[in-house]
PDB file of N, CA and C in Angstrom:
ATOM      1  N   MET U  29     -13.669  54.493   8.466  1.00 79.00           N
ATOM      2  CA  MET U  29     -14.097  55.590   9.471  1.00 79.00           C
ATOM      3  C   MET U  29     -14.832  56.688   8.733  1.00 79.00           C
ATOM      4  N   LEU U  30     -14.140  57.044   7.462  1.00 83.00           N
ATOM      5  CA  LEU U  30     -14.921  58.019   6.716  1.00 83.00           C
ATOM      6  C   LEU U  30     -16.227  57.752   6.382  1.00 83.00           C
ATOM      7  N   ALA U  31     -16.352  56.388   6.125  1.00 87.00           N
ATOM      8  CA  ALA U  31     -17.933  56.012   5.821  1.00 87.00           C
ATOM      9  C   ALA U  31     -18.952  56.246   6.981  1.00 87.00           C
ATOM     10  N   LEU U  32     -18.355  56.086   8.124  1.00 90.00           N
ATOM     11  CA  LEU U  32     -19.294  56.228   9.285  1.00 90.00           C
ATOM     12  C   LEU U  32     -19.537  57.894   9.306  1.00 90.00           C
ATOM     13  N   LEU U  33     -18.590  58.765   9.138  1.00 89.00           N
ATOM     14  CA  LEU U  33     -18.643  60.102   9.207  1.00 89.00           C
ATOM     15  C   LEU U  33     -20.021  60.658   7.984  1.00 89.00           C
ATOM     16  N   LYS U  34     -19.750  59.895   6.797  1.00 92.00           N
ATOM     17  CA  LYS U  34     -20.800  60.186   5.690  1.00 92.00           C
ATOM     18  C   LYS U  34     -22.056  59.710   6.152  1.00 92.00           C
ATOM     19  N   THR U  35     -22.156  58.660   6.942  1.00 95.00           N
ATOM     20  CA  THR U  35     -23.584  58.027   7.298  1.00 95.00           C
ATOM     21  C   THR U  35     -24.047  58.853   8.275  1.00 95.00           C
ATOM     22  N   ILE U  36     -23.327  59.499   9.264  1.00 95.00           N
ATOM     23  CA  ILE U  36     -23.928  60.342  10.371  1.00 95.00           C
ATOM     24  C   ILE U  36     -24.384  61.665   9.578  1.00 95.00           C
ATOM     25  N   ASP U  37     -23.595  62.000   8.656  1.00 95.00           N
ATOM     26  CA  ASP U  37     -23.917  63.209   8.017  1.00 95.00           C
ATOM     27  C   ASP U  37     -25.250  63.196   7.290  1.00 95.00           C
ATOM     28  N   LEU U  38     -25.301  62.034   6.551  1.00 97.00           N
ATOM     29  CA  LEU U  38     -26.567  61.715   5.908  1.00 97.00           C
ATOM     30  C   LEU U  38     -27.660  61.576   6.832  1.00 97.00           C
ATOM     31  N   ALA U  39     -27.598  61.074   7.997  1.00 97.00           N
ATOM     32  CA  ALA U  39     -28.623  61.035   9.027  1.00 97.00           C
ATOM     33  C   ALA U  39     -29.097  62.263   9.592  1.00 97.00           C
ATOM     34  N   LEU U  40     -28.177  63.165   9.823  1.00 97.00           N
ATOM     35  CA  LEU U  40     -28.382  64.505   9.990  1.00 97.00           C
ATOM     36  C   LEU U  40     -29.148  65.355   8.959  1.00 97.00           C
ATOM     37  N   ASP U  41     -28.716  65.095   7.789  1.00 97.00           N
ATOM     38  CA  ASP U  41     -29.338  65.896   6.871  1.00 97.00           C
ATOM     39  C   ASP U  41     -30.846  65.316   6.655  1.00 97.00           C
ATOM     40  N   LEU U  42     -31.024  64.008   6.814  1.00 98.00           N
ATOM     41  CA  LEU U  42     -32.251  63.517   6.734  1.00 98.00           C
ATOM     42  C   LEU U  42     -33.276  63.970   7.956  1.00 98.00           C
ATOM     43  N   TYR U  43     -32.717  64.043   8.834  1.00 98.00           N
ATOM     44  CA  TYR U  43     -33.377  64.721  10.225  1.00 98.00           C
ATOM     45  C   TYR U  43     -33.709  65.977  10.071  1.00 98.00           C
ATOM     46  N   THR U  44     -32.839  66.758   9.356  1.00 98.00           N
ATOM     47  CA  THR U  44     -33.118  68.163   9.058  1.00 98.00           C
ATOM     48  C   THR U  44     -34.301  68.252   8.166  1.00 98.00           C
ATOM     49  N   TRP U  45     -34.447  67.503   7.223  1.00 98.00           N
ATOM     50  CA  TRP U  45     -35.641  67.508   6.294  1.00 98.00           C
ATOM     51  C   TRP U  45     -36.843  66.986   6.999  1.00 98.00           C
ATOM     52  N   ILE U  46     -36.752  66.002   7.805  1.00 98.00           N
ATOM     53  CA  ILE U  46     -38.093  65.757   8.750  1.00 98.00           C
ATOM     54  C   ILE U  46     -38.392  66.780   9.553  1.00 98.00           C
ATOM     55  N   LEU U  47     -37.603  67.481  10.204  1.00 97.00           N
ATOM     56  CA  LEU U  47     -37.785  68.788  10.954  1.00 97.00           C
ATOM     57  C   LEU U  47     -38.478  69.936  10.302  1.00 97.00           C
ATOM     58  N   ILE U  48     -37.927  69.997   9.066  1.00 97.00           N
ATOM     59  CA  ILE U  48     -38.624  71.017   8.303  1.00 97.00           C
ATOM     60  C   ILE U  48     -40.186  70.747   7.852  1.00 97.00           C
ATOM     61  N   ALA U  49     -40.308  69.255   7.420  1.00 97.00           N
ATOM     62  CA  ALA U  49     -41.651  68.655   7.163  1.00 97.00           C
ATOM     63  C   ALA U  49     -42.575  68.808   8.392  1.00 97.00           C
ATOM     64  N   SER U  50     -42.017  68.705   9.411  1.00 97.00           N
ATOM     65  CA  SER U  50     -42.783  68.723  10.795  1.00 97.00           C
ATOM     66  C   SER U  50     -43.217  70.132  10.942  1.00 97.00           C
ATOM     67  N   ALA U  51     -42.395  71.228  10.786  1.00 95.00           N
ATOM     68  CA  ALA U  51     -42.772  72.498  11.032  1.00 95.00           C
ATOM     69  C   ALA U  51     -43.802  72.917   9.849  1.00 95.00           C
ATOM     70  N   ILE U  52     -43.610  72.621   8.646  1.00 96.00           N
ATOM     71  CA  ILE U  52     -44.821  72.661   7.599  1.00 96.00           C
ATOM     72  C   ILE U  52     -45.881  72.273   8.044  1.00 96.00           C
ATOM     73  N   TYR U  53     -46.044  70.879   8.433  1.00 96.00           N
ATOM     74  CA  TYR U  53     -47.243  70.204   8.800  1.00 96.00           C
ATOM     75  C   TYR U  53     -47.790  70.840   9.936  1.00 96.00           C
ATOM     76  N   SER U  54     -47.173  71.397  10.960  1.00 93.00           N
ATOM     77  CA  SER U  54     -47.692  72.198  12.023  1.00 93.00           C
ATOM     78  C   SER U  54     -48.613  73.432  11.543  1.00 93.00           C
ATOM     79  N   TRP U  55     -47.735  74.216  10.553  1.00 92.00           N
ATOM     80  CA  TRP U  55     -48.461  75.225  10.057  1.00 92.00           C
ATOM     81  C   TRP U  55     -49.670  74.874   9.422  1.00 92.00           C
ATOM     82  N   LEU U  56     -49.795  74.062   8.650  1.00 95.00           N
ATOM     83  CA  LEU U  56     -50.768  73.538   7.684  1.00 95.00           C
ATOM     84  C   LEU U  56     -51.953  73.046   8.710  1.00 95.00           C
ATOM     85  N   TYR U  57     -51.644  72.436   9.734  1.00 93.00           N
ATOM     86  CA  TYR U  57     -52.570  71.948  10.617  1.00 93.00           C
ATOM     87  C   TYR U  57     -53.197  73.086  11.476  1.00 93.00           C
ATOM     88  N   ALA U  58     -52.471  74.018  11.954  1.00 90.00           N
ATOM     89  CA  ALA U  58     -52.792  75.176  12.589  1.00 90.00           C
ATOM     90  C   ALA U  58     -53.851  76.230  11.819  1.00 90.00           C
ATOM     91  N   PHE U  59     -53.489  76.187  10.655  1.00 92.00           N
ATOM     92  CA  PHE U  59     -54.437  77.082   9.712  1.00 92.00           C
ATOM     93  C   PHE U  59     -55.579  76.121   9.060  1.00 92.00           C
ATOM     94  N   ASN U  60     -55.638  74.984   9.444  1.00 89.00           N
ATOM     95  CA  ASN U  60     -56.808  74.068   8.941  1.00 89.00           C
ATOM     96  C   ASN U  60     -56.680  73.862   7.606  1.00 89.00           C
ATOM     97  N   VAL U  61     -55.592  73.879   6.999  1.00 93.00           N
ATOM     98  CA  VAL U  61     -55.309  73.674   5.469  1.00 93.00           C
ATOM     99  C   VAL U  61     -55.549  72.229   5.223  1.00 93.00           C
ATOM    100  N   ILE U  62     -55.130  71.401   6.050  1.00 93.00           N
ATOM    101  CA  ILE U  62     -55.215  69.960   5.822  1.00 93.00           C
ATOM    102  C   ILE U  62     -56.143  69.233   6.570  1.00 93.00           C
ATOM    103  N   ASN U  63     -56.817  68.244   6.153  1.00 88.00           N
ATOM    104  CA  ASN U  63     -57.832  67.456   6.893  1.00 88.00           C
ATOM    105  C   ASN U  63     -57.209  66.602   7.824  1.00 88.00           C
ATOM    106  N   SER U  64     -57.334  66.845   9.342  1.00 83.00           N
ATOM    107  CA  SER U  64     -56.718  66.098  10.209  1.00 83.00           C
ATOM    108  C   SER U  64     -57.533  64.997  10.530  1.00 83.00           C
ATOM    109  N   SER U  65     -58.889  64.747  10.073  1.00 89.00           N
ATOM    110  CA  SER U  65     -59.590  63.484  10.273  1.00 89.00           C
ATOM    111  C   SER U  65     -59.236  62.607   9.430  1.00 89.00           C
ATOM    112  N   ASN U  66     -58.441  62.846   8.121  1.00 92.00           N
ATOM    113  CA  ASN U  66     -58.129  61.716   7.307  1.00 92.00           C
ATOM    114  C   ASN U  66     -57.060  61.024   8.082  1.00 92.00           C
ATOM    115  N   ARG U  67     -57.167  59.542   7.945  1.00 95.00           N
ATOM    116  CA  ARG U  67     -56.360  58.729   8.666  1.00 95.00           C
ATOM    117  C   ARG U  67     -54.846  58.838   8.179  1.00 95.00           C
ATOM    118  N   PHE U  68     -54.749  58.988   6.807  1.00 95.00           N
ATOM    119  CA  PHE U  68     -53.541  59.031   6.391  1.00 95.00           C
ATOM    120  C   PHE U  68     -52.436  60.164   6.623  1.00 95.00           C
ATOM    121  N   VAL U  69     -53.326  61.409   6.689  1.00 94.00           N
ATOM    122  CA  VAL U  69     -52.688  62.594   7.131  1.00 94.00           C
ATOM    123  C   VAL U  69     -52.577  62.805   8.531  1.00 94.00           C
ATOM    124  N   ASN U  70     -53.350  61.994   9.376  1.00 94.00           N
ATOM    125  CA  ASN U  70     -53.183  61.858  10.671  1.00 94.00           C
ATOM    126  C   ASN U  70     -51.768  61.057  11.151  1.00 94.00           C
ATOM    127  N   GLN U  71     -51.652  59.993  10.525  1.00 96.00           N
ATOM    128  CA  GLN U  71     -50.529  59.105  10.746  1.00 96.00           C
ATOM    129  C   GLN U  71     -49.217  59.792  10.343  1.00 96.00           C
ATOM    130  N   ILE U  72     -49.211  60.554   9.276  1.00 96.00           N
ATOM    131  CA  ILE U  72     -48.081  61.439   8.829  1.00 96.00           C
ATOM    132  C   ILE U  72     -47.645  62.289  10.008  1.00 96.00           C
ATOM    133  N   GLY U  73     -48.746  63.071  10.581  1.00 95.00           N
ATOM    134  CA  GLY U  73     -48.462  63.999  11.595  1.00 95.00           C
ATOM    135  C   GLY U  73     -47.913  63.401  12.859  1.00 95.00           C
ATOM    136  N   LEU U  74     -48.512  62.120  13.246  1.00 96.00           N
ATOM    137  CA  LEU U  74     -48.281  61.484  14.326  1.00 96.00           C
ATOM    138  C   LEU U  74     -46.529  61.069  14.166  1.00 96.00           C
ATOM    139  N   PHE U  75     -46.292  60.539  13.017  1.00 97.00           N
ATOM    140  CA  PHE U  75     -44.941  60.120  12.742  1.00 97.00           C
ATOM    141  C   PHE U  75     -44.042  61.320  12.804  1.00 97.00           C
ATOM    142  N   LEU U  76     -44.347  62.447  12.391  1.00 97.00           N
ATOM    143  CA  LEU U  76     -43.505  63.599  12.548  1.00 97.00           C
ATOM    144  C   LEU U  76     -43.293  64.107  13.881  1.00 97.00           C
ATOM    145  N   TYR U  77     -44.378  64.013  14.731  1.00 96.00           N
ATOM    146  CA  TYR U  77     -44.267  64.338  15.880  1.00 96.00           C
ATOM    147  C   TYR U  77     -43.401  63.593  16.773  1.00 96.00           C
ATOM    148  N   ASN U  78     -43.677  62.301  16.722  1.00 97.00           N
ATOM    149  CA  ASN U  78     -42.890  61.056  17.397  1.00 97.00           C
ATOM    150  C   ASN U  78     -41.427  61.240  17.048  1.00 97.00           C
ATOM    151  N   VAL U  79     -41.127  61.605  15.944  1.00 97.00           N
ATOM    152  CA  VAL U  79     -39.672  61.648  15.514  1.00 97.00           C
ATOM    153  C   VAL U  79     -38.991  62.827  15.999  1.00 97.00           C
ATOM    154  N   THR U  80     -39.638  64.057  16.079  1.00 97.00           N
ATOM    155  CA  THR U  80     -39.208  65.249  16.341  1.00 97.00           C
ATOM    156  C   THR U  80     -39.216  65.799  17.725  1.00 97.00           C
ATOM    157  N   GLU U  81     -40.311  65.283  18.466  1.00 96.00           N
ATOM    158  CA  GLU U  81     -40.555  66.016  19.724  1.00 96.00           C
ATOM    159  C   GLU U  81     -39.325  65.415  20.672  1.00 96.00           C
ATOM    160  N   PRO U  82     -38.996  64.363  20.815  1.00 97.00           N
ATOM    161  CA  PRO U  82     -37.934  63.945  21.762  1.00 97.00           C
ATOM    162  C   PRO U  82     -36.607  65.025  21.615  1.00 97.00           C
ATOM    163  N   ALA U  83     -36.373  65.613  20.543  1.00 96.00           N
ATOM    164  CA  ALA U  83     -35.181  66.561  20.344  1.00 96.00           C
ATOM    165  C   ALA U  83     -35.830  67.798  20.538  1.00 96.00           C
ATOM    166  N   LEU U  84     -36.986  68.147  20.377  1.00 96.00           N
ATOM    167  CA  LEU U  84     -37.562  69.648  20.499  1.00 96.00           C
ATOM    168  C   LEU U  84     -37.746  69.908  21.955  1.00 96.00           C
ATOM    169  N   ARG U  85     -38.320  68.807  22.852  1.00 95.00           N
ATOM    170  CA  ARG U  85     -38.858  69.043  24.017  1.00 95.00           C
ATOM    171  C   ARG U  85     -37.684  69.551  25.114  1.00 95.00           C
ATOM    172  N   PRO U  86     -36.416  69.188  25.024  1.00 96.00           N
ATOM    173  CA  PRO U  86     -35.476  69.822  25.987  1.00 96.00           C
ATOM    174  C   PRO U  86     -35.206  71.266  25.640  1.00 96.00           C
ATOM    175  N   ILE U  87     -35.350  71.623  24.460  1.00 95.00           N
ATOM    176  CA  ILE U  87     -35.152  72.932  23.903  1.00 95.00           C
ATOM    177  C   ILE U  87     -36.332  73.917  24.371  1.00 95.00           C
ATOM    178  N   ARG U  88     -37.462  73.394  24.298  1.00 92.00           N
ATOM    179  CA  ARG U  88     -38.674  74.071  24.683  1.00 92.00           C
ATOM    180  C   ARG U  88     -38.768  74.435  26.259  1.00 92.00           C
ATOM    181  N   ARG U  89     -38.126  73.360  27.015  1.00 94.00           N
ATOM    182  CA  ARG U  89     -38.124  73.760  28.314  1.00 94.00           C
ATOM    183  C   ARG U  89     -37.013  74.672  28.737  1.00 94.00           C
ATOM    184  N   ILE U  90     -36.129  75.019  27.839  1.00 94.00           N
ATOM    185  CA  ILE U  90     -35.210  75.901  28.274  1.00 94.00           C
ATOM    186  C   ILE U  90     -35.612  77.314  27.803  1.00 94.00           C
ATOM    187  N   MET U  91     -36.224  77.376  26.585  1.00 91.00           N
ATOM    188  CA  MET U  91     -36.683  78.614  25.946  1.00 91.00           C
ATOM    189  C   MET U  91     -37.743  79.336  26.859  1.00 91.00           C
ATOM    190  N   PRO U  92     -37.493  80.678  26.999  1.00 88.00           N
ATOM    191  CA  PRO U  92     -38.428  81.582  27.636  1.00 88.00           C
ATOM    192  C   PRO U  92     -39.785  81.426  26.613  1.00 88.00           C
ATOM    193  N   ASP U  93     -40.939  81.829  27.294  1.00 83.00           N
ATOM    194  CA  ASP U  93     -42.110  81.992  26.658  1.00 83.00           C
ATOM    195  C   ASP U  93     -42.233  83.066  25.654  1.00 83.00           C
ATOM    196  N   LEU U  94     -42.363  82.863  24.317  1.00 85.00           N
ATOM    197  CA  LEU U  94     -42.486  84.085  23.441  1.00 85.00           C
ATOM    198  C   LEU U  94     -43.810  84.116  22.792  1.00 85.00           C
ATOM    199  N   GLY U  95     -44.862  83.948  23.724  1.00 85.00           N
ATOM    200  CA  GLY U  95     -46.297  84.126  23.272  1.00 85.00           C
ATOM    201  C   GLY U  95     -46.522  82.704  22.349  1.00 85.00           C
ATOM    202  N   GLY U  96     -47.117  82.855  21.136  1.00 82.00           N
ATOM    203  CA  GLY U  96     -47.695  81.825  20.358  1.00 82.00           C
ATOM    204  C   GLY U  96     -46.503  81.254  19.438  1.00 82.00           C
ATOM    205  N   ILE U  97     -45.209  81.827  19.503  1.00 87.00           N
ATOM    206  CA  ILE U  97     -44.177  81.718  18.460  1.00 87.00           C
ATOM    207  C   ILE U  97     -43.449  80.608  18.951  1.00 87.00           C
ATOM    208  N   ASP U  98     -43.079  79.477  18.256  1.00 89.00           N
ATOM    209  CA  ASP U  98     -42.103  78.394  18.419  1.00 89.00           C
ATOM    210  C   ASP U  98     -40.950  78.455  17.805  1.00 89.00           C
ATOM    211  N   ILE U  99     -39.752  78.690  18.168  1.00 93.00           N
ATOM    212  CA  ILE U  99     -38.752  78.857  17.468  1.00 93.00           C
ATOM    213  C   ILE U  99     -37.662  77.694  17.750  1.00 93.00           C
ATOM    214  N   SER U 100     -38.145  76.763  18.415  1.00 94.00           N
ATOM    215  CA  SER U 100     -37.106  75.494  18.851  1.00 94.00           C
ATOM    216  C   SER U 100     -36.842  74.811  17.590  1.00 94.00           C
ATOM    217  N   PRO U 101     -37.591  74.623  16.497  1.00 96.00           N
ATOM    218  CA  PRO U 101     -37.003  73.936  15.352  1.00 96.00           C
ATOM    219  C   PRO U 101     -35.992  74.744  14.957  1.00 96.00           C
ATOM    220  N   ILE U 102     -36.045  76.023  14.789  1.00 96.00           N
ATOM    221  CA  ILE U 102     -34.989  76.894  14.319  1.00 96.00           C
ATOM    222  C   ILE U 102     -33.533  76.568  15.094  1.00 96.00           C
ATOM    223  N   ILE U 103     -33.643  76.533  16.305  1.00 96.00           N
ATOM    224  CA  ILE U 103     -32.635  76.409  17.209  1.00 96.00           C
ATOM    225  C   ILE U 103     -32.180  74.886  17.104  1.00 96.00           C
ATOM    226  N   LEU U 104     -32.851  73.880  16.941  1.00 97.00           N
ATOM    227  CA  LEU U 104     -32.406  72.630  16.597  1.00 97.00           C
ATOM    228  C   LEU U 104     -31.697  72.638  15.268  1.00 97.00           C
ATOM    229  N   LEU U 105     -32.260  73.320  14.327  1.00 97.00           N
ATOM    230  CA  LEU U 105     -31.499  73.160  12.931  1.00 97.00           C
ATOM    231  C   LEU U 105     -30.204  74.021  13.190  1.00 97.00           C
ATOM    232  N   LEU U 106     -29.955  74.926  13.803  1.00 98.00           N
ATOM    233  CA  LEU U 106     -28.682  75.632  14.083  1.00 98.00           C
ATOM    234  C   LEU U 106     -27.735  74.575  14.817  1.00 98.00           C
ATOM    235  N   ILE U 107     -28.370  73.922  15.738  1.00 97.00           N
ATOM    236  CA  ILE U 107     -27.414  72.828  16.432  1.00 97.00           C
ATOM    237  C   ILE U 107     -27.117  71.776  15.574  1.00 97.00           C
ATOM    238  N   ILE U 108     -28.004  71.394  14.715  1.00 97.00           N
ATOM    239  CA  ILE U 108     -27.555  70.256  13.688  1.00 97.00           C
ATOM    240  C   ILE U 108     -26.479  70.863  12.795  1.00 97.00           C
ATOM    241  N   TYR U 109     -26.582  72.178  12.232  1.00 97.00           N
ATOM    242  CA  TYR U 109     -25.583  72.752  11.415  1.00 97.00           C
ATOM    243  C   TYR U 109     -24.327  72.828  11.971  1.00 97.00           C
ATOM    244  N   PHE U 110     -24.321  73.214  13.292  1.00 97.00           N
ATOM    245  CA  PHE U 110     -23.119  73.393  14.127  1.00 97.00           C
ATOM    246  C   PHE U 110     -22.422  71.910  14.323  1.00 97.00           C
ATOM    247  N   VAL U 111     -23.198  70.954  14.548  1.00 95.00           N
ATOM    248  CA  VAL U 111     -22.467  69.481  14.733  1.00 95.00           C
ATOM    249  C   VAL U 111     -22.091  69.135  13.461  1.00 95.00           C
ATOM    250  N   ARG U 112     -22.842  69.269  12.374  1.00 95.00           N
ATOM    251  CA  ARG U 112     -22.139  68.979  11.166  1.00 95.00           C
ATOM    252  C   ARG U 112     -20.945  69.698  10.620  1.00 95.00           C
ATOM    253  N   GLN U 113     -20.906  70.940  10.978  1.00 95.00           N
ATOM    254  CA  GLN U 113     -19.666  71.797  10.597  1.00 95.00           C
ATOM    255  C   GLN U 113     -18.522  71.195  11.431  1.00 95.00           C
ATOM    256  N   LEU U 114     -18.760  71.074  12.680  1.00 93.00           N
ATOM    257  CA  LEU U 114     -17.770  70.525  13.663  1.00 93.00           C
ATOM    258  C   LEU U 114     -17.238  69.222  13.298  1.00 93.00           C
ATOM    259  N   MET U 115     -18.119  68.382  12.926  1.00 91.00           N
ATOM    260  CA  MET U 115     -17.826  67.145  12.501  1.00 91.00           C
ATOM    261  C   MET U 115     -16.676  67.049  11.291  1.00 91.00           C
ATOM    262  N   TRP U 116     -17.142  67.839  10.234  1.00 88.00           N
ATOM    263  CA  TRP U 116     -16.332  67.747   9.060  1.00 88.00           C
ATOM    264  C   TRP U 116     -15.012  68.589   9.206  1.00 88.00           C
ATOM    265  N   SER U 117     -15.022  69.647  10.146  1.00 90.00           N
ATOM    266  CA  SER U 117     -13.910  70.447  10.211  1.00 90.00           C
ATOM    267  C   SER U 117     -12.836  69.822  11.324  1.00 90.00           C
ATOM    268  N   THR U 118     -13.222  69.021  12.177  1.00 87.00           N
ATOM    269  CA  THR U 118     -12.325  68.430  13.128  1.00 87.00           C
ATOM    270  C   THR U 118     -12.004  67.054  12.825  1.00 87.00           C
ATOM    271  N   LEU U 119     -13.119  66.230  12.525  1.00 81.00           N
ATOM    272  CA  LEU U 119     -12.603  64.694  12.374  1.00 81.00           C
ATOM    273  C   LEU U 119     -12.405  64.523  11.046  1.00 81.00           C
ATOM    274  N   ALA U 120     -12.994  64.901   9.985  1.00 72.00           N
ATOM    275  CA  ALA U 120     -12.525  64.489   8.720  1.00 72.00           C
ATOM    276  C   ALA U 120     -11.104  64.720   8.265  1.00 72.00           C
ATOM    277  N   PRO U 121     -10.398  65.910   8.760  1.00 76.00           N
ATOM    278  CA  PRO U 121      -8.953  65.965   8.510  1.00 76.00           C
ATOM    279  C   PRO U 121      -8.213  64.964   9.180  1.00 76.00           C
ATOM    280  N   MET U 122      -8.683  64.578  10.265  1.00 79.00           N
ATOM    281  CA  MET U 122      -7.794  63.655  11.159  1.00 79.00           C
ATOM    282  C   MET U 122      -7.918  62.374  10.330  1.00 79.00           C
ATOM    283  N   LEU U 123      -9.049  62.002   9.739  1.00 73.00           N
ATOM    284  CA  LEU U 123      -9.006  60.586   8.934  1.00 73.00           C
ATOM    285  C   LEU U 123      -8.461  60.670   7.667  1.00 73.00           C
ATOM    286  N   LEU U 124      -8.283  61.737   6.984  1.00 71.00           N
ATOM    287  CA  LEU U 124      -7.765  61.648   5.731  1.00 71.00           C
ATOM    288  C   LEU U 124      -6.047  61.768   5.875  1.00 71.00           C
ATOM    289  N   MET U 125      -5.526  61.867   6.985  1.00 66.00           N
ATOM    290  CA  MET U 125      -4.020  62.062   7.235  1.00 66.00           C
ATOM    291  C   MET U 125      -3.626  60.600   6.990  1.00 66.00           C
TER     292      MET U 125
END
């Protein structure tokens, strides 16, 4: 069961890095730093969007309009951090007994 906890923790950690990469990609795209007509860059952007958008969409629906600022990735990172801390502080001690 500890292996399952570690695997879930690894998946959440990996998703955190994908979320950060998606935010950086969106900034680079918004400021026209990257060439969006490049097929490889476009595929990376599409992958990041498809992986992160299902988790960000419900947060964006709940959030009030803040103008052009999107803080939904920050909120999702806080939720992931909370889940990881909750998982290790409540489930791991039970498994180690």
